[in-house]
PDB file of N, CA and C in Angstrom:
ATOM      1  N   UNK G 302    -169.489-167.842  75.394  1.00  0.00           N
ATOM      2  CA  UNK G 302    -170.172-167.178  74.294  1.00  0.00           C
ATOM      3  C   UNK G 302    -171.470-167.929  74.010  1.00  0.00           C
ATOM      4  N   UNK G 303    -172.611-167.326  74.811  1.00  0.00           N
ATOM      5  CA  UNK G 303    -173.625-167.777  73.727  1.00  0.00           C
ATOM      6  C   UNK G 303    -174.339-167.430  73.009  1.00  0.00           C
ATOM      7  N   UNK G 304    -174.732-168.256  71.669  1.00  0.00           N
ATOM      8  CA  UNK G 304    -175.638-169.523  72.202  1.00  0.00           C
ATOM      9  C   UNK G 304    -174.637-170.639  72.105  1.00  0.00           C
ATOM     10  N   UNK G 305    -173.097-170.751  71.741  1.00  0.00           N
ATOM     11  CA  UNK G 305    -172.735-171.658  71.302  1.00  0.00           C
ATOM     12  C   UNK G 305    -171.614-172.179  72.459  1.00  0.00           C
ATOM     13  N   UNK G 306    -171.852-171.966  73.646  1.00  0.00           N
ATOM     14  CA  UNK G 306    -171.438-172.015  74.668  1.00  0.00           C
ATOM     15  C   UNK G 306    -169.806-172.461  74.982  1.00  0.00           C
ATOM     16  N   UNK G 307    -169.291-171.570  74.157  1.00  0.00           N
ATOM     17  CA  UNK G 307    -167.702-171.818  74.284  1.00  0.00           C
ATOM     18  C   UNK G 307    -167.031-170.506  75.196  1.00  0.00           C
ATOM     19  N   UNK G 308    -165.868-170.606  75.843  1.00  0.00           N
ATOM     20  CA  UNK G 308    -165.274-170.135  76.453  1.00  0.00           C
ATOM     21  C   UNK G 308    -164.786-168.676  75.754  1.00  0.00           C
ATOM     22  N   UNK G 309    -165.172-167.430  76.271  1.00  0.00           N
ATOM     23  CA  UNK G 309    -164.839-166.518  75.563  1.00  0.00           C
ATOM     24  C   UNK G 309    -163.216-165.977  75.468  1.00  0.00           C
ATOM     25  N   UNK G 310    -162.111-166.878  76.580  1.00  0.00           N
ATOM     26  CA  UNK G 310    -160.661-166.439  76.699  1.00  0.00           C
ATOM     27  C   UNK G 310    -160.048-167.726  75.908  1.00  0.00           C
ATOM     28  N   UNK G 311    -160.811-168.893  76.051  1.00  0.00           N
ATOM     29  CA  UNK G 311    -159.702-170.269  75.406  1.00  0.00           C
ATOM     30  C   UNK G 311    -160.455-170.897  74.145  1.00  0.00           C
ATOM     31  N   UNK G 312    -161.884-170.581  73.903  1.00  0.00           N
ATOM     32  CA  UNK G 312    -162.908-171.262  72.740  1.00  0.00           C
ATOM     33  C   UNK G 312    -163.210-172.722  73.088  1.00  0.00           C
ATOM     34  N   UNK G 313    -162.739-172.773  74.405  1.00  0.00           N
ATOM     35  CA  UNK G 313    -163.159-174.499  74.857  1.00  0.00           C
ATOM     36  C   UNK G 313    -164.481-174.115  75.604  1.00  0.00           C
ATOM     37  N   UNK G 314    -165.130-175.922  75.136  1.00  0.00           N
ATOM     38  CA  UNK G 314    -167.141-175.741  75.635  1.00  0.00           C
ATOM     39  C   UNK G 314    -166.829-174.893  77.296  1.00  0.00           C
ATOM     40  N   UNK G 315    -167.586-174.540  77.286  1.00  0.00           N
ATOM     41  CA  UNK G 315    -167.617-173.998  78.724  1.00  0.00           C
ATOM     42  C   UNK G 315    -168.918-174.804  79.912  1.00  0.00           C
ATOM     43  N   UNK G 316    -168.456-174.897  80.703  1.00  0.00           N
ATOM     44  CA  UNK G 316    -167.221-174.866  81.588  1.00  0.00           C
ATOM     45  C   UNK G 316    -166.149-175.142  81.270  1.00  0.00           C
ATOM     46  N   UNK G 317    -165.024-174.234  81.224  1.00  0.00           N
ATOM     47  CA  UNK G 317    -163.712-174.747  80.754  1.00  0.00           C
ATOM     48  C   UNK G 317    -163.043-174.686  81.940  1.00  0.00           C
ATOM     49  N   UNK G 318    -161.403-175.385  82.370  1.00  0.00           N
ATOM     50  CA  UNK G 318    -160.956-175.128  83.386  1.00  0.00           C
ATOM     51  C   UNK G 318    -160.649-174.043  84.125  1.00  0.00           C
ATOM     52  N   UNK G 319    -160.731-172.426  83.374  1.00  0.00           N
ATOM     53  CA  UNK G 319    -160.316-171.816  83.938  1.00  0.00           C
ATOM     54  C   UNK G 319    -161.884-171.110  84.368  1.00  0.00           C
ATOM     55  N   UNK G 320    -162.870-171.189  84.164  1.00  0.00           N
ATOM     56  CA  UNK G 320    -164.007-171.074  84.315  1.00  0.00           C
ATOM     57  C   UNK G 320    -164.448-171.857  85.783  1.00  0.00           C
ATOM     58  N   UNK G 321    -163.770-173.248  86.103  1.00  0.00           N
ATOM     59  CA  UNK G 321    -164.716-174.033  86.739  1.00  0.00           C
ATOM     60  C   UNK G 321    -163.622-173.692  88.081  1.00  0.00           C
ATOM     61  N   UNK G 322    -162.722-173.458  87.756  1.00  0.00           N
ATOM     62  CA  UNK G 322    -161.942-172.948  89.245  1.00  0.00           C
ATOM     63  C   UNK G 322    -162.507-171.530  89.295  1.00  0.00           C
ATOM     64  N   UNK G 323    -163.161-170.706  88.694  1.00  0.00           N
ATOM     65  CA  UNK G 323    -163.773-169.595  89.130  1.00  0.00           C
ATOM     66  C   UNK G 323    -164.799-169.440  89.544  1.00  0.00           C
ATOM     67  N   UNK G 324    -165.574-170.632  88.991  1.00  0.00           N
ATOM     68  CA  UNK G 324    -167.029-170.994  89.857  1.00  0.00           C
ATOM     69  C   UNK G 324    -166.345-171.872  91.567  1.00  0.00           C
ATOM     70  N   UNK G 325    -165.685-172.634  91.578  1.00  0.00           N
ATOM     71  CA  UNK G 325    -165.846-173.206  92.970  1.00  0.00           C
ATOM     72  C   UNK G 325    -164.953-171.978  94.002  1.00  0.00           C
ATOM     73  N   UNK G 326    -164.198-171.388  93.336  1.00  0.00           N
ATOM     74  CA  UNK G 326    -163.992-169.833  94.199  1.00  0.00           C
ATOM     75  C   UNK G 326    -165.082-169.197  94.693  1.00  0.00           C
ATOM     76  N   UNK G 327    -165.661-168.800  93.865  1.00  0.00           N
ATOM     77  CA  UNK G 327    -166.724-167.812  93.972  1.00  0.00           C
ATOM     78  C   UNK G 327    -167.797-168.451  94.848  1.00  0.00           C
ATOM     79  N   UNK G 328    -168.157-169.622  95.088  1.00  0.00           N
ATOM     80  CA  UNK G 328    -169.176-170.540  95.554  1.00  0.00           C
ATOM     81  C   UNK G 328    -168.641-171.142  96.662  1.00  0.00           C
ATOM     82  N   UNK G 329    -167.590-171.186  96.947  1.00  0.00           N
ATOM     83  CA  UNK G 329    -166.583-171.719  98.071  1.00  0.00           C
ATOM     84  C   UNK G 329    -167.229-171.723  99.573  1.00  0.00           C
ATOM     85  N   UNK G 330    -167.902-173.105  99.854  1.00  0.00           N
ATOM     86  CA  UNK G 330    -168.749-173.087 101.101  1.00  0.00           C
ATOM     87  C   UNK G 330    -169.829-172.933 100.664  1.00  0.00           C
ATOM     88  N   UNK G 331    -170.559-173.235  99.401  1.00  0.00           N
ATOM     89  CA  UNK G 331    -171.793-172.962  99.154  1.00  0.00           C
ATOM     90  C   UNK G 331    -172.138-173.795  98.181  1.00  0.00           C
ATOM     91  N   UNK G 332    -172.007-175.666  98.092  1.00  0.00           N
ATOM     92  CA  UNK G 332    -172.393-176.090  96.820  1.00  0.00           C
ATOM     93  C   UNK G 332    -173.448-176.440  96.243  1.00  0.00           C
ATOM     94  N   UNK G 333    -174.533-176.429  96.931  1.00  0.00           N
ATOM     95  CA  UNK G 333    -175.733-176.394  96.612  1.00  0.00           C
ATOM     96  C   UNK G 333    -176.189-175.448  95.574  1.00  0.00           C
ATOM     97  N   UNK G 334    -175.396-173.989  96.274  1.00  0.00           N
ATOM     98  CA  UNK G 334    -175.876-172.827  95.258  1.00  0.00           C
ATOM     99  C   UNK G 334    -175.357-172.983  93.967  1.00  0.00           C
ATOM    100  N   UNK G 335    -173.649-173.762  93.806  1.00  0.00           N
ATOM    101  CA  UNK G 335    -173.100-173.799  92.975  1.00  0.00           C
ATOM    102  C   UNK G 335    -173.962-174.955  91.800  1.00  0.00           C
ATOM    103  N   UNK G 336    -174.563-176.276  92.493  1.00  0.00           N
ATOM    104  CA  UNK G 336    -175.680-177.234  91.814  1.00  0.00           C
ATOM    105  C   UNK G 336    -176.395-176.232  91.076  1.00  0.00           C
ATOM    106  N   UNK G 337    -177.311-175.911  91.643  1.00  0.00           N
ATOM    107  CA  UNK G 337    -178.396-174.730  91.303  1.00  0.00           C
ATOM    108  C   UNK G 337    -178.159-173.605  89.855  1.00  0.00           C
ATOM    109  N   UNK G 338    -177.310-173.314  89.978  1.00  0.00           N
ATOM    110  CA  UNK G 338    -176.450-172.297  89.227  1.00  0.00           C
ATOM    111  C   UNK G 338    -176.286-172.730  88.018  1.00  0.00           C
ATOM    112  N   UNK G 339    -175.368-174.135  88.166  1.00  0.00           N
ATOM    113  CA  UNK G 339    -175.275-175.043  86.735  1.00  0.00           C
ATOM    114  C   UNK G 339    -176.309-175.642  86.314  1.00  0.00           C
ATOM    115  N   UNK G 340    -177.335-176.300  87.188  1.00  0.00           N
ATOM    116  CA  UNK G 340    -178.071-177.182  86.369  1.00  0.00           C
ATOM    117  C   UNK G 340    -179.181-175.991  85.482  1.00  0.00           C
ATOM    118  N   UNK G 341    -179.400-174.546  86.198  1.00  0.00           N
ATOM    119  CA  UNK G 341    -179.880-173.542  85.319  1.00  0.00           C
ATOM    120  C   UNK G 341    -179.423-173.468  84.367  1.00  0.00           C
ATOM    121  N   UNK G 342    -177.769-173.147  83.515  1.00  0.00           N
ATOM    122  CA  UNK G 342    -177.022-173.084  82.497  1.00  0.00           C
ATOM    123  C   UNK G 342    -176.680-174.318  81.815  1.00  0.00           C
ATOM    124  N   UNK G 343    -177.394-175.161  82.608  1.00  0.00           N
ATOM    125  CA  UNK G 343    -177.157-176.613  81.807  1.00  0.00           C
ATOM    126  C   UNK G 343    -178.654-176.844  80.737  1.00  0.00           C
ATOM    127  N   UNK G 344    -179.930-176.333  81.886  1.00  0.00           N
ATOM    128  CA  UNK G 344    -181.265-176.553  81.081  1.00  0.00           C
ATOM    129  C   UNK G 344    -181.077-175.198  79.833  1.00  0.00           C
ATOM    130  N   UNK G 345    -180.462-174.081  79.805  1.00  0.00           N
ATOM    131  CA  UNK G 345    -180.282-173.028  79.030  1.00  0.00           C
ATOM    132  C   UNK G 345    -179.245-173.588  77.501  1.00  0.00           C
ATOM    133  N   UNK G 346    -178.358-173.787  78.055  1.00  0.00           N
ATOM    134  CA  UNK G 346    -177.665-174.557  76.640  1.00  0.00           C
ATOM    135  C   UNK G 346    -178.097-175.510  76.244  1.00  0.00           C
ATOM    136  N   UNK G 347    -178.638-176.831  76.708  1.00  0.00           N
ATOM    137  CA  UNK G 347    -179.404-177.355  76.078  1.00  0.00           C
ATOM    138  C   UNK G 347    -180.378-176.990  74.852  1.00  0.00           C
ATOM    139  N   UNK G 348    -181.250-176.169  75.313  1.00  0.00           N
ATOM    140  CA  UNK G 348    -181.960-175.173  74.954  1.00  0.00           C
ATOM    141  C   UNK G 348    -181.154-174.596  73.577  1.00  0.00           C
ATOM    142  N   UNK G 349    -179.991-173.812  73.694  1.00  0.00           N
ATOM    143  CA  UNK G 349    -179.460-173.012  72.978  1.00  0.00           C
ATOM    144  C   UNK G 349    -178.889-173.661  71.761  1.00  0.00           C
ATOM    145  N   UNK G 350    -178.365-174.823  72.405  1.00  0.00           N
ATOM    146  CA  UNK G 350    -177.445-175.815  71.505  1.00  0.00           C
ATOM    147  C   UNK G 350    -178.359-176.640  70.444  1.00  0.00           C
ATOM    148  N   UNK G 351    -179.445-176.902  71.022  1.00  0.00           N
ATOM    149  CA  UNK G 351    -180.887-176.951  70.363  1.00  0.00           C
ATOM    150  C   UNK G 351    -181.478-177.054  69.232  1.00  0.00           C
ATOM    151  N   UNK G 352    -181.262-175.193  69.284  1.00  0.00           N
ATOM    152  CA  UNK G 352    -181.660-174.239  68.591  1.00  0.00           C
ATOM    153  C   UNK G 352    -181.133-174.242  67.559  1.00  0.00           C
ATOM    154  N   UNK G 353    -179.727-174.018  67.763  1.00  0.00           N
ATOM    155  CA  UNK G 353    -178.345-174.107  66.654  1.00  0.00           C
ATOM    156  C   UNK G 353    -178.063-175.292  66.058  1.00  0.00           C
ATOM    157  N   UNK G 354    -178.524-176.276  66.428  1.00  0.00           N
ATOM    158  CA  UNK G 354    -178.479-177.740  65.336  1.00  0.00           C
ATOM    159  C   UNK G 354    -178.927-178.633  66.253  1.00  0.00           C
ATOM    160  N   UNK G 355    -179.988-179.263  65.785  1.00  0.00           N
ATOM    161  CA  UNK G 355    -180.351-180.431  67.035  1.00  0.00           C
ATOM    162  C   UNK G 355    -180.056-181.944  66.839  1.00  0.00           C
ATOM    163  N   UNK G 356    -179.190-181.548  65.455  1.00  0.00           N
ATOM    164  CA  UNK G 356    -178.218-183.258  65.500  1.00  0.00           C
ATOM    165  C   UNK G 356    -177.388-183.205  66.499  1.00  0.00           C
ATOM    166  N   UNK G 357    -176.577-182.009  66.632  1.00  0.00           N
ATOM    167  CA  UNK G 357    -175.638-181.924  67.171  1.00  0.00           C
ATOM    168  C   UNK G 357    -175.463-181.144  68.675  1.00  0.00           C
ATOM    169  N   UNK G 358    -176.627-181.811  69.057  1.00  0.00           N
ATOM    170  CA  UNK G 358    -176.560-181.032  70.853  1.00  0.00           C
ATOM    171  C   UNK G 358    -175.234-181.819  71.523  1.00  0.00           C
ATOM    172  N   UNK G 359    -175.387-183.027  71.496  1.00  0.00           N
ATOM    173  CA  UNK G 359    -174.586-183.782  72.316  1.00  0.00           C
ATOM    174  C   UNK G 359    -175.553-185.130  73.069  1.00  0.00           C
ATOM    175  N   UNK G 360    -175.207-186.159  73.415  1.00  0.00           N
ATOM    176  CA  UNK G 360    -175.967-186.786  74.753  1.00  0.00           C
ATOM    177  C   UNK G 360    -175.854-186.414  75.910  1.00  0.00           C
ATOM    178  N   UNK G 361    -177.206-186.631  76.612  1.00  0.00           N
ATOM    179  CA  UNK G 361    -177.389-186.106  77.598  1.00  0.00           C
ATOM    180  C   UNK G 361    -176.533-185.804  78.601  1.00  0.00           C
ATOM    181  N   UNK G 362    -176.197-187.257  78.785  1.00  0.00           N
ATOM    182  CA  UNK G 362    -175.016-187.760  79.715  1.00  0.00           C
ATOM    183  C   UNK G 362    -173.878-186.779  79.567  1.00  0.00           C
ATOM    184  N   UNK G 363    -173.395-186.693  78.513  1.00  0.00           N
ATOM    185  CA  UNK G 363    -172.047-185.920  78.052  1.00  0.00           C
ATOM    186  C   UNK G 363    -172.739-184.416  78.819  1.00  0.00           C
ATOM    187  N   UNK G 364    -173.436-183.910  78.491  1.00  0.00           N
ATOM    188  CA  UNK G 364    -173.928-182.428  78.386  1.00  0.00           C
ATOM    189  C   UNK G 364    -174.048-182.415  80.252  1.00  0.00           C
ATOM    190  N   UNK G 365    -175.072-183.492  81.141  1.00  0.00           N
ATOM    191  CA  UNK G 365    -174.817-183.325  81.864  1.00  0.00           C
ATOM    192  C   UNK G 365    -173.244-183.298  82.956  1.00  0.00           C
ATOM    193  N   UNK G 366    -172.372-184.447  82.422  1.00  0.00           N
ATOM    194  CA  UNK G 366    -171.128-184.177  82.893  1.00  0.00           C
ATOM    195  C   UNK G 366    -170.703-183.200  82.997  1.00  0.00           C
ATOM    196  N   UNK G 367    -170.635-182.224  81.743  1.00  0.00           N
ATOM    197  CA  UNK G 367    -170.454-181.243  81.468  1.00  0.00           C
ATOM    198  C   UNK G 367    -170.654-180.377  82.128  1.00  0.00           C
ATOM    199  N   UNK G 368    -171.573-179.809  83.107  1.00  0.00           N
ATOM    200  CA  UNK G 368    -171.913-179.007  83.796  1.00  0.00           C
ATOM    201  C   UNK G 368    -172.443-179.669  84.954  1.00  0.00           C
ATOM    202  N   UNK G 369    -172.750-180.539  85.631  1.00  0.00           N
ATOM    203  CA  UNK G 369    -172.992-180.609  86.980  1.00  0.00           C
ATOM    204  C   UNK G 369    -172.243-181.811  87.520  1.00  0.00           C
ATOM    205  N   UNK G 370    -171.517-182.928  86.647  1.00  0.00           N
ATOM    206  CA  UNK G 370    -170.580-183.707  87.199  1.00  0.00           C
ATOM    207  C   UNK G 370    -169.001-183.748  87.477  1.00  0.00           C
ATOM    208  N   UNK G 371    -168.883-182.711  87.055  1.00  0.00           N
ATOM    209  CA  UNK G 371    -167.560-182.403  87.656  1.00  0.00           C
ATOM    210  C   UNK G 371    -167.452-181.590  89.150  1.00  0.00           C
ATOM    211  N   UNK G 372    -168.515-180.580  89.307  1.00  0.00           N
ATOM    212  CA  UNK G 372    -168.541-180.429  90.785  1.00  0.00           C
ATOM    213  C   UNK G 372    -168.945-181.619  91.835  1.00  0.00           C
ATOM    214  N   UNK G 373    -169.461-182.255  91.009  1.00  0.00           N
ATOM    215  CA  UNK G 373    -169.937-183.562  91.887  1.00  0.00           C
ATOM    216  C   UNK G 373    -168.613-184.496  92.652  1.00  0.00           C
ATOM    217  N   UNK G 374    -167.922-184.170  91.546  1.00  0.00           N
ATOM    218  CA  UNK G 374    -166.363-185.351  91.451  1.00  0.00           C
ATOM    219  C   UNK G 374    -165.281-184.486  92.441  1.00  0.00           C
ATOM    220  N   UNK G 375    -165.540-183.456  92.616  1.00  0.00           N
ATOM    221  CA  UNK G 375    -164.427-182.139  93.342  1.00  0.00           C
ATOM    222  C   UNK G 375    -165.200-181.828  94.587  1.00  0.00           C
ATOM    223  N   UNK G 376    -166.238-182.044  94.525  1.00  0.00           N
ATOM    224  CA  UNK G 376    -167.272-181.347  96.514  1.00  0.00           C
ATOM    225  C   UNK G 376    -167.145-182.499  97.222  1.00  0.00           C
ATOM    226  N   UNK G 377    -166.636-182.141  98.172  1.00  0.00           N
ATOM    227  CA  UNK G 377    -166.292-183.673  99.006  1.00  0.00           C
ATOM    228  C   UNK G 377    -167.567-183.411 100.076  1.00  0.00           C
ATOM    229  N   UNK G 378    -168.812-182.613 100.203  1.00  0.00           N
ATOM    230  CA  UNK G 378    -169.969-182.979 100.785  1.00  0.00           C
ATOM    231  C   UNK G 378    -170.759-183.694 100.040  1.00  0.00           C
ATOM    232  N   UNK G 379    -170.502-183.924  98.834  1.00  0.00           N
ATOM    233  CA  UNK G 379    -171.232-184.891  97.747  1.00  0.00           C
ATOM    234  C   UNK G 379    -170.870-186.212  97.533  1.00  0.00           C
ATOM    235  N   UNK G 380    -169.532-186.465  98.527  1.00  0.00           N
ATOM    236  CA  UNK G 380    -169.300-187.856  97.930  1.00  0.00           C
ATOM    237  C   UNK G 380    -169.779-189.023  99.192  1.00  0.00           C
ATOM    238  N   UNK G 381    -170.280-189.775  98.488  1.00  0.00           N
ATOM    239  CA  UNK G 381    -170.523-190.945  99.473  1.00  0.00           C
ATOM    240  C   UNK G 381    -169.703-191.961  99.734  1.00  0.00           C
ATOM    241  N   UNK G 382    -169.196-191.766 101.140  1.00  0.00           N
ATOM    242  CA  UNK G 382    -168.155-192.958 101.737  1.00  0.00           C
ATOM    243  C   UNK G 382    -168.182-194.034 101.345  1.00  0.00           C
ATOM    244  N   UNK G 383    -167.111-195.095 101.099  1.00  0.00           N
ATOM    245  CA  UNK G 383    -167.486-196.852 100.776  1.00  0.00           C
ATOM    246  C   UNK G 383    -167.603-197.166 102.554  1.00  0.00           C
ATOM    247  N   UNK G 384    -168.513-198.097 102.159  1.00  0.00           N
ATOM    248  CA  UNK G 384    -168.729-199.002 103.599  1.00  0.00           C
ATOM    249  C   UNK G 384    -167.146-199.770 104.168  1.00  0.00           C
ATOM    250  N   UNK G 385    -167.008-199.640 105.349  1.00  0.00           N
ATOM    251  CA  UNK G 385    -165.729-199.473 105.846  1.00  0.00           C
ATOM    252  C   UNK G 385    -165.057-198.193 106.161  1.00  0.00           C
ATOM    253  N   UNK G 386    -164.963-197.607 105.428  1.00  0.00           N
ATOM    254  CA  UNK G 386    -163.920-196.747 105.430  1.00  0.00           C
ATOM    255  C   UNK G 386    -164.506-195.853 106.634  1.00  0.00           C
ATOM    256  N   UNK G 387    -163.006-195.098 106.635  1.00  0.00           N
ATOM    257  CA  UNK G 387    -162.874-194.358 107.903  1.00  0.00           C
ATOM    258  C   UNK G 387    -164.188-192.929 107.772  1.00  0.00           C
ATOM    259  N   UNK G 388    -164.917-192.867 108.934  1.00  0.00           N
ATOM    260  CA  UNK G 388    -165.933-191.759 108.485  1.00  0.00           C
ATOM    261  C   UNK G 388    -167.857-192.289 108.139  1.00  0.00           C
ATOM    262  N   UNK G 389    -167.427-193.599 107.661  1.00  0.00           N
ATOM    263  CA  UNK G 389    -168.978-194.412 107.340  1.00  0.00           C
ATOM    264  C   UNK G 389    -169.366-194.697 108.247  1.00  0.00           C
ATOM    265  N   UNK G 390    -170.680-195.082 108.169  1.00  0.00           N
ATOM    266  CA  UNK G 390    -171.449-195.297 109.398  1.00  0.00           C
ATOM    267  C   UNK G 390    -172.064-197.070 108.380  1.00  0.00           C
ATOM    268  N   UNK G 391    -171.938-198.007 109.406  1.00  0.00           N
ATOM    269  CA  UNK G 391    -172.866-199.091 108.941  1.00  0.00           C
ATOM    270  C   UNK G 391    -173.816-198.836 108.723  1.00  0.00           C
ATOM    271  N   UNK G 392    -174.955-199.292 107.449  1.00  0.00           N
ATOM    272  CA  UNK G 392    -176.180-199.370 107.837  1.00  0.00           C
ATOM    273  C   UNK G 392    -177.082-200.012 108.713  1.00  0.00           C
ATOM    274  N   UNK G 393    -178.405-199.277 109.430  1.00  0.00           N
ATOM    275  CA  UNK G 393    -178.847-200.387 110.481  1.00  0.00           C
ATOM    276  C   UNK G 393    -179.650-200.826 109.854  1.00  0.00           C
ATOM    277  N   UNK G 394    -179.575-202.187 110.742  1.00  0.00           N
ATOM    278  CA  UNK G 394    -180.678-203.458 110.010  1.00  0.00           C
ATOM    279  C   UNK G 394    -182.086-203.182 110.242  1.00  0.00           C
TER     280      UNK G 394
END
């Protein structure tokens, strides 16, 4: 629901869980587009949330979690290997 960006089936902020398994469905093999998508609805609520009280947007950090760090934490083309592990490549000198 916006501008106040809550979930129109549960009233939780949105992305809510049943929201964010409908975005990586829908985007499935495509996370770039899925980046793209959120960080648009991320600069928009910002925006919106704003508007509607600007004590109370949130920090950044929070707001970004909110919408582009949880796909970050779930796309396993986004995650970067620890050195060692199976799959890393050393860096060359």
């Amino acid at each position: 629901m916006r501008p106040i960006w809550l979930c129109r089936a549960c009233g939780q902020p949105w992305p809510c869980g049943r929201a964010k398994l409908a975005l990586v469905t829908e985007y499935d093999g495509n996370p770039i587009s899925l980046f793209l998508y959120l960080a648009r609805l991320l600069h928009d609520a910002i925006d919106d949330l704003h508007k509607l009280n600007p004590t109370t947007t949130g920090c950044a950090s929070d707001m970004f979690d909110r919408f582009l760090g949880w796909p970050a934490r779930h796309t396993r083309s986004y995650r970067v290997p620890e050195i060692g592990s199976p799959g890393s490549e050393e860096p060359e000198a």
